[in-house]
Short mmCIF file of C-alpha atoms and ligand atoms in Angstrom, two decimals:
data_model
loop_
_atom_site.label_atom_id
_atom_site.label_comp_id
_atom_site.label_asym_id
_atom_site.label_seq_id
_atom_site.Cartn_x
_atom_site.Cartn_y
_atom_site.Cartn_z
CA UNK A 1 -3.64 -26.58 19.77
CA UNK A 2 -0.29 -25.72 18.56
CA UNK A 3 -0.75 -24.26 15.19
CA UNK A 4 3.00 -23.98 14.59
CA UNK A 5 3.75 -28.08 14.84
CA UNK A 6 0.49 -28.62 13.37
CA UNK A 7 1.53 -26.71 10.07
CA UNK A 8 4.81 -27.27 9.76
CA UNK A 9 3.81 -30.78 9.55
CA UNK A 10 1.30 -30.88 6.72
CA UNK A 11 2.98 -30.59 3.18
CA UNK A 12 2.06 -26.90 1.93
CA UNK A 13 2.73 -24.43 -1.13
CA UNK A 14 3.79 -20.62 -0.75
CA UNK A 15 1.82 -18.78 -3.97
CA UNK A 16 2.63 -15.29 -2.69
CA UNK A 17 6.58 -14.53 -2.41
CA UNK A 18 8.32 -11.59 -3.80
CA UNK A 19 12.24 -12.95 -4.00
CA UNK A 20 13.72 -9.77 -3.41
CA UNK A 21 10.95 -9.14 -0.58
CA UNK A 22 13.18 -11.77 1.26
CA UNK A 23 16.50 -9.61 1.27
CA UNK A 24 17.17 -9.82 5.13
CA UNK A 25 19.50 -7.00 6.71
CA UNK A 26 22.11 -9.17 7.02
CA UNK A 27 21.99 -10.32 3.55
CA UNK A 28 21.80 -6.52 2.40
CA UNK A 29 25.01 -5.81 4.48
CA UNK A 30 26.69 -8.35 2.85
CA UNK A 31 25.92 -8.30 -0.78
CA UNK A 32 26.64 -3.92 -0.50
CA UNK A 33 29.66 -4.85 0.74
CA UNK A 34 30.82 -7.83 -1.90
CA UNK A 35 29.68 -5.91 -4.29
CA UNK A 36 30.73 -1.85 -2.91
CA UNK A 37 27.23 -0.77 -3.50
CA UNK A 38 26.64 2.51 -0.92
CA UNK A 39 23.95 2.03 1.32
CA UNK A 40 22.18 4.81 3.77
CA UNK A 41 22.48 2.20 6.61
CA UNK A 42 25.74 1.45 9.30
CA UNK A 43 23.65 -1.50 10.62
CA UNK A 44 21.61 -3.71 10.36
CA UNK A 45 19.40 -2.50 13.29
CA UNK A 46 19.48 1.22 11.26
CA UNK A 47 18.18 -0.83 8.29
CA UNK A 48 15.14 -2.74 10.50
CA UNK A 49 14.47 0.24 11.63
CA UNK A 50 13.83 1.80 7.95
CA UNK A 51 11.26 -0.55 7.68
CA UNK A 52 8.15 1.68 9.02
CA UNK A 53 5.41 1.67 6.24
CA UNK A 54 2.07 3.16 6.27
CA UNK A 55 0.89 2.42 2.83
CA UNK A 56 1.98 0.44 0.14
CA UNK A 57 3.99 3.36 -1.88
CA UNK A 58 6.48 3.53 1.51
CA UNK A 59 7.27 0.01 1.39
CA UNK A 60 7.72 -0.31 -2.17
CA UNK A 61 10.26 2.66 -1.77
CA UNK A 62 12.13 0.92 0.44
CA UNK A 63 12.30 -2.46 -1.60
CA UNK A 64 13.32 -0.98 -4.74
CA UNK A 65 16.30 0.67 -2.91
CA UNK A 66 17.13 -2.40 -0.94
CA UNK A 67 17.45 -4.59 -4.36
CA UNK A 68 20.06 -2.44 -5.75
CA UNK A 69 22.65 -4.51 -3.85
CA UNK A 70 21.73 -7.19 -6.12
CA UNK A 71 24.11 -7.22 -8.71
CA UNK A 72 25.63 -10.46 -10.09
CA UNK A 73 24.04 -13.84 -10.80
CA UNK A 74 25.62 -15.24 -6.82
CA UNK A 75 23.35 -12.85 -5.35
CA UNK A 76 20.62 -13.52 -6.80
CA UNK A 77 21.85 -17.26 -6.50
CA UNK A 78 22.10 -16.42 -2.52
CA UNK A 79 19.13 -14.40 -2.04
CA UNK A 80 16.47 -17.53 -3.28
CA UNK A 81 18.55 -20.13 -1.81
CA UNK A 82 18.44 -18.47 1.57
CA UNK A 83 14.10 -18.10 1.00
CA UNK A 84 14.44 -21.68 0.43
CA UNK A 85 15.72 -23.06 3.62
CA UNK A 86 13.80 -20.81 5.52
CA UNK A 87 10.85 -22.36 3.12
CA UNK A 88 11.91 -26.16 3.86
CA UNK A 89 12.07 -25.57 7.75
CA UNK A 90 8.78 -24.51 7.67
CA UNK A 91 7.28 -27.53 6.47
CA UNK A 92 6.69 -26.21 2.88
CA UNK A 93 7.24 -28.07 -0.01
CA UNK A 94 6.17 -26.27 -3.27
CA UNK A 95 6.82 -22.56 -4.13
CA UNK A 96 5.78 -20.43 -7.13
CA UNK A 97 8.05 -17.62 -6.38
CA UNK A 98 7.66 -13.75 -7.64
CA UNK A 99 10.51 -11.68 -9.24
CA UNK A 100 10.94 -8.36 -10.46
CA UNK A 101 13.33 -8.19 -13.48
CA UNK A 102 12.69 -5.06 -14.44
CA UNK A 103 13.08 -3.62 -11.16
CA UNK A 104 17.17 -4.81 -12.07
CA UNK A 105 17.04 -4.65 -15.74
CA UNK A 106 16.12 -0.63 -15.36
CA UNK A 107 19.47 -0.45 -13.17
CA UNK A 108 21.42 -2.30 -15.76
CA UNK A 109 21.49 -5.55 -14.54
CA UNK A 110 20.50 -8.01 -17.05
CA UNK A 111 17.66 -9.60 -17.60
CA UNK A 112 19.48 -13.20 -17.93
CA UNK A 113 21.64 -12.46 -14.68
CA UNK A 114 18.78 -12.09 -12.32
CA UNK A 115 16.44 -14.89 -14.13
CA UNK A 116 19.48 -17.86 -14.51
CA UNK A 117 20.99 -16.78 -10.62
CA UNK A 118 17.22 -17.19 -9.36
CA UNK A 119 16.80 -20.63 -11.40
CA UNK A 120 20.06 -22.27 -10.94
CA UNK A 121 19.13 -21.60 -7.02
CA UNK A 122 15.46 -23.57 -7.64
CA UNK A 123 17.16 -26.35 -9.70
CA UNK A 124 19.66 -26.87 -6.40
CA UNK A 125 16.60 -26.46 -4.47
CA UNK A 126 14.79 -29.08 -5.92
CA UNK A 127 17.49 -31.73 -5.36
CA UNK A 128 18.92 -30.68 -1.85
CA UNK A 129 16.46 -29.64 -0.26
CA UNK A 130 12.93 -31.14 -2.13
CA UNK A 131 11.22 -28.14 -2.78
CA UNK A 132 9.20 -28.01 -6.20
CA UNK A 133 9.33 -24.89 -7.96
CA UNK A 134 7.69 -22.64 -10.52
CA UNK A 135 9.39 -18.51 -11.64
CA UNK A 136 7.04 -16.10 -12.17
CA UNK A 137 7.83 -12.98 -13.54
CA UNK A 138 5.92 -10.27 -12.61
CA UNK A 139 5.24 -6.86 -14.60
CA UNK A 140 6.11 -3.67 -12.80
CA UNK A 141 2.40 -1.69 -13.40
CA UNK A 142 3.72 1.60 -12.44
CA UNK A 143 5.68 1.51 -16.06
CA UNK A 144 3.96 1.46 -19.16
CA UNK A 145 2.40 -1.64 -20.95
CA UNK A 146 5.04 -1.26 -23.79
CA UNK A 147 7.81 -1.42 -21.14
CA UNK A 148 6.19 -4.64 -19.76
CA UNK A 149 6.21 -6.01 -23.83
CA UNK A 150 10.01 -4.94 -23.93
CA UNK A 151 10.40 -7.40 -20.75
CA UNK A 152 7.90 -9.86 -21.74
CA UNK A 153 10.23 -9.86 -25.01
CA UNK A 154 13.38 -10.54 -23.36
CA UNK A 155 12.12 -13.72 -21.42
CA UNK A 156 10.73 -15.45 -24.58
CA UNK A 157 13.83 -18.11 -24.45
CA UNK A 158 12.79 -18.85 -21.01
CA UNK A 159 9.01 -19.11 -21.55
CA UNK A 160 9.36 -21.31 -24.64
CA UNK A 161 12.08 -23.23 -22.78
CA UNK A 162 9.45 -23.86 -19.58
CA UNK A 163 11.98 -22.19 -17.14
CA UNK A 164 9.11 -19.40 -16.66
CA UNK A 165 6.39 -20.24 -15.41
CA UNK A 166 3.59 -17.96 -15.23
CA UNK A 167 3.18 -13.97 -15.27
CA UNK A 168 1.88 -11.14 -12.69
CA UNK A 169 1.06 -8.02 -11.88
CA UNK A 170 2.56 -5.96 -9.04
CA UNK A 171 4.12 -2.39 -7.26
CA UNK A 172 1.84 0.28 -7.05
CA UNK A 173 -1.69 -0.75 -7.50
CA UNK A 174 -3.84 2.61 -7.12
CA UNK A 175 -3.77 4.55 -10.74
CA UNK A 176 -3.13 1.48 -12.45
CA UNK A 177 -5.73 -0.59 -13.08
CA UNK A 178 -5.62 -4.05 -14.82
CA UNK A 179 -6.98 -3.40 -18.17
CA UNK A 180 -3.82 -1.50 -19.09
CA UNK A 181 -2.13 -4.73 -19.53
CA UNK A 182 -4.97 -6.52 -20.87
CA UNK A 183 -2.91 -6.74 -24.72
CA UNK A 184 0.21 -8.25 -22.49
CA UNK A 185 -1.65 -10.76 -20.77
CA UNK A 186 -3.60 -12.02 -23.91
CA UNK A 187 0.25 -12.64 -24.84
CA UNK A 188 0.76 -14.09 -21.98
CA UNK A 189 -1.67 -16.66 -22.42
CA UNK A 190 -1.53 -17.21 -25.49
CA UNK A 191 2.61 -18.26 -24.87
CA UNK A 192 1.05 -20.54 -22.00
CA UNK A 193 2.13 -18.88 -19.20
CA UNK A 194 -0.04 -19.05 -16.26
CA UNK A 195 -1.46 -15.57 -15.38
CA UNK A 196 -1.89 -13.96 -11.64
CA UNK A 197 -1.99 -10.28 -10.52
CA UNK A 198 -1.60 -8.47 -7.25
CA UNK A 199 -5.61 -6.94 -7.25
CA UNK A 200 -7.77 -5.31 -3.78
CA UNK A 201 -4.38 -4.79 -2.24
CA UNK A 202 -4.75 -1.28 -2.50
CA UNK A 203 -7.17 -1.05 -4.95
CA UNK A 204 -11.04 -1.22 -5.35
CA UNK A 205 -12.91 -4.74 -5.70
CA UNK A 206 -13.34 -3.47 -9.19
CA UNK A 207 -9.86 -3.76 -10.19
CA UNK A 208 -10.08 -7.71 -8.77
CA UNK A 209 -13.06 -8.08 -11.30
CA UNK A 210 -11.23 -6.52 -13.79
CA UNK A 211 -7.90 -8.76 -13.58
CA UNK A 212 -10.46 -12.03 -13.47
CA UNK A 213 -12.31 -10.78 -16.82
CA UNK A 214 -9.97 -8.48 -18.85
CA UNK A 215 -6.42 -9.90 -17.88
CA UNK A 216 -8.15 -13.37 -17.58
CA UNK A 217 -6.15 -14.60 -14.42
CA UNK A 218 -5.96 -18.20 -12.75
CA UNK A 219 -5.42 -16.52 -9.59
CA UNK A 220 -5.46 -13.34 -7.80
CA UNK A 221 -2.66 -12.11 -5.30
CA UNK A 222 -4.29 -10.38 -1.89
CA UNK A 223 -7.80 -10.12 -3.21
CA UNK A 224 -9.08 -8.24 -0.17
CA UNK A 225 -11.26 -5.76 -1.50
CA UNK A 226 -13.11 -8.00 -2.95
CA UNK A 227 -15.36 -8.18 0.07
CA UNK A 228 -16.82 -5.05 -0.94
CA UNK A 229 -18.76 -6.98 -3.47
CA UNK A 230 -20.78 -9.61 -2.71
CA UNK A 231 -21.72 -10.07 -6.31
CA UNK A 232 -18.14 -10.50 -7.13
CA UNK A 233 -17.31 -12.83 -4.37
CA UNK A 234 -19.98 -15.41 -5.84
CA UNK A 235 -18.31 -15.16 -8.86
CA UNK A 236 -14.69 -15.99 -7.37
CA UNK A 237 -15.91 -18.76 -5.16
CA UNK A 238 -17.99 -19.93 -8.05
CA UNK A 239 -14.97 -20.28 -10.27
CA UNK A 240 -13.17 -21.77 -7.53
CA UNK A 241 -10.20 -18.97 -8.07
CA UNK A 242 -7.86 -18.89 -5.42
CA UNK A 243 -6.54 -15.91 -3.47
CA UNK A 244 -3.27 -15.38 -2.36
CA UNK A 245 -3.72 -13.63 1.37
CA UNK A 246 -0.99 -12.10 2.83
CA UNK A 247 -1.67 -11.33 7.27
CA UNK A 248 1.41 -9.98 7.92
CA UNK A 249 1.92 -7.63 4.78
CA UNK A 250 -1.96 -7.01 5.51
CA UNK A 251 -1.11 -5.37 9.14
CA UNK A 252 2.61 -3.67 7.90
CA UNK A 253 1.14 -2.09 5.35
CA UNK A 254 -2.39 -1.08 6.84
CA UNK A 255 -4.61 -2.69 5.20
CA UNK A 256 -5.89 -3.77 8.24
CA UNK A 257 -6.04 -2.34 11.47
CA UNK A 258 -5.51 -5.32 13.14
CA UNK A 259 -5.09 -9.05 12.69
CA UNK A 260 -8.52 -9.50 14.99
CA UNK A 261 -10.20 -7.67 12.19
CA UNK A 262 -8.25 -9.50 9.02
CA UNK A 263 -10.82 -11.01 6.63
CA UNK A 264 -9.16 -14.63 6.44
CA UNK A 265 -11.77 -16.19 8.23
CA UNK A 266 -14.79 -14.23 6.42
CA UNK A 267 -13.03 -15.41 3.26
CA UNK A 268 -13.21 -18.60 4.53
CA UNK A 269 -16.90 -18.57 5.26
CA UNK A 270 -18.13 -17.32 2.00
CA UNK A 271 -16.69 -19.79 0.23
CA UNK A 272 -13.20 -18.28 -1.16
CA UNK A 273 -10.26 -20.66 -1.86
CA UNK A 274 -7.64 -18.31 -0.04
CA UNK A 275 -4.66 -19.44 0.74
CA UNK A 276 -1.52 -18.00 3.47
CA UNK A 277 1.63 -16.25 2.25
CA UNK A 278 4.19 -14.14 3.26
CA UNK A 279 4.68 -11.92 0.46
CA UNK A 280 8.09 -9.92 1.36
CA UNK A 281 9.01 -11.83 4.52
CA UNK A 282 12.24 -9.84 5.58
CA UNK A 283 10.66 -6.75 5.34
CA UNK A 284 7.04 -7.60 6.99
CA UNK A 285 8.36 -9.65 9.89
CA UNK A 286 7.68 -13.27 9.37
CA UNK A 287 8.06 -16.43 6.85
CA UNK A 288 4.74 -18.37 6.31
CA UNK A 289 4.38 -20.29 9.80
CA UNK A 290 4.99 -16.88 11.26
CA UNK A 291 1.68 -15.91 8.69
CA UNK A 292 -0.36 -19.03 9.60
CA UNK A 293 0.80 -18.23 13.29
CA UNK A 294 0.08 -15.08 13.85
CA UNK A 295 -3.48 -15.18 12.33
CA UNK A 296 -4.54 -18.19 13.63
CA UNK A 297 -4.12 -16.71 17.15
CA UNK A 298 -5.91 -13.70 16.09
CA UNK A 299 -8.93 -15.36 14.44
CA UNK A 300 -8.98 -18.10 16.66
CA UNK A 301 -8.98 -20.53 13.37
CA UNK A 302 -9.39 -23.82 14.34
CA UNK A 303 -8.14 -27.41 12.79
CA UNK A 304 -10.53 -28.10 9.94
CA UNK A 305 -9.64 -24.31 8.41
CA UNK A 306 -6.27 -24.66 8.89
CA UNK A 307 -6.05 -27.85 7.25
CA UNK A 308 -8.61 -26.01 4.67
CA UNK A 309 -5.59 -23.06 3.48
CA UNK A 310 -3.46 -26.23 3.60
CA UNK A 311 -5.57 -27.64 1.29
CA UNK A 312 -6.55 -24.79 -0.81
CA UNK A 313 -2.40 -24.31 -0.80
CA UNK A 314 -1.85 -26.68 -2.78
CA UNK A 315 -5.58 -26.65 -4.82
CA UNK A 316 -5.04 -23.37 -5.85
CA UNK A 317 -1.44 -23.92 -6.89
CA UNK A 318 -0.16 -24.83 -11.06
CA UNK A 319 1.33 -28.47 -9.60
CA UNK A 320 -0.37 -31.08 -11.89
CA UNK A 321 -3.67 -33.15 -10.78
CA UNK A 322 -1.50 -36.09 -9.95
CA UNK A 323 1.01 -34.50 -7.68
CA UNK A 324 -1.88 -32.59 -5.92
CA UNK A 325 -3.52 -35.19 -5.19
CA UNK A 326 -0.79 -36.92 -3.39
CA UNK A 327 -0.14 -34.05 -1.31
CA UNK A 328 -4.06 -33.45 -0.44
CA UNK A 329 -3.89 -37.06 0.92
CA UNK A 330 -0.84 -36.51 2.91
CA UNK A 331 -2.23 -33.97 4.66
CA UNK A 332 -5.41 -35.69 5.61
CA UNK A 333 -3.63 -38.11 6.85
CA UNK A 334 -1.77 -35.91 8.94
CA UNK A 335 -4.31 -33.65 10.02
CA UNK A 336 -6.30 -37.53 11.07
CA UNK A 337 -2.70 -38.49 13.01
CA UNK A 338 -2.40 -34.71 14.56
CA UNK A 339 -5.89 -35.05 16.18
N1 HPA B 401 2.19 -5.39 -3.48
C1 HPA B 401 2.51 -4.85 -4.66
N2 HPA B 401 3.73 -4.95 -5.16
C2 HPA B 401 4.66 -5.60 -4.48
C3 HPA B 401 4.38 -6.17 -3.26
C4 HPA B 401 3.08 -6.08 -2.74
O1 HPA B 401 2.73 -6.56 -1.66
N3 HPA B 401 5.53 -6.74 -2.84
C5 HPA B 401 6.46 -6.53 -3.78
N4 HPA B 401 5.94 -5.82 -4.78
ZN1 ZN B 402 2.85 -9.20 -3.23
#
């Protein structure tokens, strides 16, 4: 079976993308040098080669100092457009993208430049190249709830104008549990955003309970750990919420020694909706058929639980019940042509 023609055919959503997690070298060179931002790197080979991580906390080290080459609303504008295409030529054709605006706004770029560069580059998405798109805005939880308000604040013109989507959780998970951000996300919901957090990354299965009943999340990013707890995993397959699984990031950042020994497939059999991402493609060495490549080899997945993330793709995403159903029947048909 060829897994990569058989994916990039079926219509599929990416849940789990960090925009500036897609700054490749080249685009770093490029953007330091339009915008004479100094950079510890002659090359782009010198920057690949920065990218060694053995936990989360080196990575995120990394990406915080690679972003600070984003500076005006073109970059940003350049940076999602450039996710995009790679998106399209993978065969995917709905993303609910991450960003980090306070990981610019704390540098003194605004707030508005990052979030109207990102949309304008969705909105030109959407008509050149088909892909449907939703922002969300995810909470750095390494800074303080009241710091998350302050940004939370900011993007009310956004949220009431439907140009942000949904809100998350993410950067360094251990020492910062969910329930400090429990008042936030009650806000959160309460201005109908759509809530996710990054939870058993990192962390302990108890911090994925925790974001399901005291943030109150649709959806959990990575979700891992929960495995520890067989109680717990009940619960999520019960509630049909959908994790956001990331192979790739999984094995950079070594969470797994292996992608023989990724959970995917145990997921799978106890009943979890997860779903394939990329997470911070330029920086973990693939886009999301590389993801659905790499550990479909591994696991030796075959057709009917490929088609299943496919399917859960799309399930688990905030696309009405009307458009998800027309893409759950295009890939049955597909999946019935492919065989
Ligand atoms: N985990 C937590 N925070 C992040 C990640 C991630 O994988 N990527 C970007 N910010
Ligand atoms: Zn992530």
């Amino acid at each position: 079976m060829d897994v990569r023609s058989l994916v990039r055919g079926l219509p599929k959503a990416e849940l789990h993308l960090h925009l500036e997690g897609s700054l490749e070298p080249e685009m770093l060179m490029r953007l330091a040098t339009r915008n004479r931002v100094e950079i510890p790197f002659r090359s782009v080979e010198e920057i690949r080669a920065a990218y060694r991580f053995t936990e989360l906390q080196d990575f995120l080290d990394i990406y915080y100092q690679g972003m600070n080459v984003l500076r005006v609303e073109e970059d940003f504008y350049d940076l999602t457009t450039a996710y995009l295409e790679r998106a399209a030529a993978d065969g995917t054709v709905h993303v609910e993208v991450f960003y980090d605006p306070q990981g610019h706004t704390t540098r003194g770029v605004p707030f508005s430049t990052a979030t109207d560069g990102i949309l304008a580059a969705l909105d030109d998405g959407r008509e050149k190249l088909g892909i449907t798109s939703l922002l969300i805005l995810c909470i750095l939880r390494h800074l303080s709830e009241d710091e998350g308000f302050a940004t939370f604040r900011e993007a009310e013109p956004w949220i009431a104008d439907r140009r942000i989507a949904g809100l998350g959780l993410d950067s360094t998970e251990k020492g910062h549990p969910p329930g400090k951000f429990q008042r936030l996300f009650a806000a959160a919901r309460e201005a109908g955003l759509k809530l996710v957090a990054h939870a058993g990354e990192e962390g302990p299965a108890s911090y994925v309970a925790d974001a399901v009943d005291l943030l109150g999340v649709d959806r959990i990013d990575h979700g891992n750990r929960a495995l520890e707890d067989p109680v717990l995993v009940r619960r999520l397959s019960d509630m049909g919420i959908a994790l956001t699984v990331c192979p790739l990031s999984n094995l950079r950042l070594r969470g797994v020694t292996s992608l023989e020994r990724h959970p995917l497939k145990r997921m799978l059999d106890a009943g979890l909706k997860a779903t394939v991402n990329s997470d911070d493609p330029s920086y973990f060495g693939g886009y999301l058929l590389d993801n659905f490549v790499a550990v479909a080899e591994a696991l030796d997945l075959d057709r009917p639980e490929l088609s299943t993330l496919v399917r859960n793709s799309i399930e688990g995403s905030f696309l009405d019940a009307s458009t998800r159903q027309v893409h759950l029947d295009r890939i049955d048909r597909a999946v019935a042509a492919h065989g």
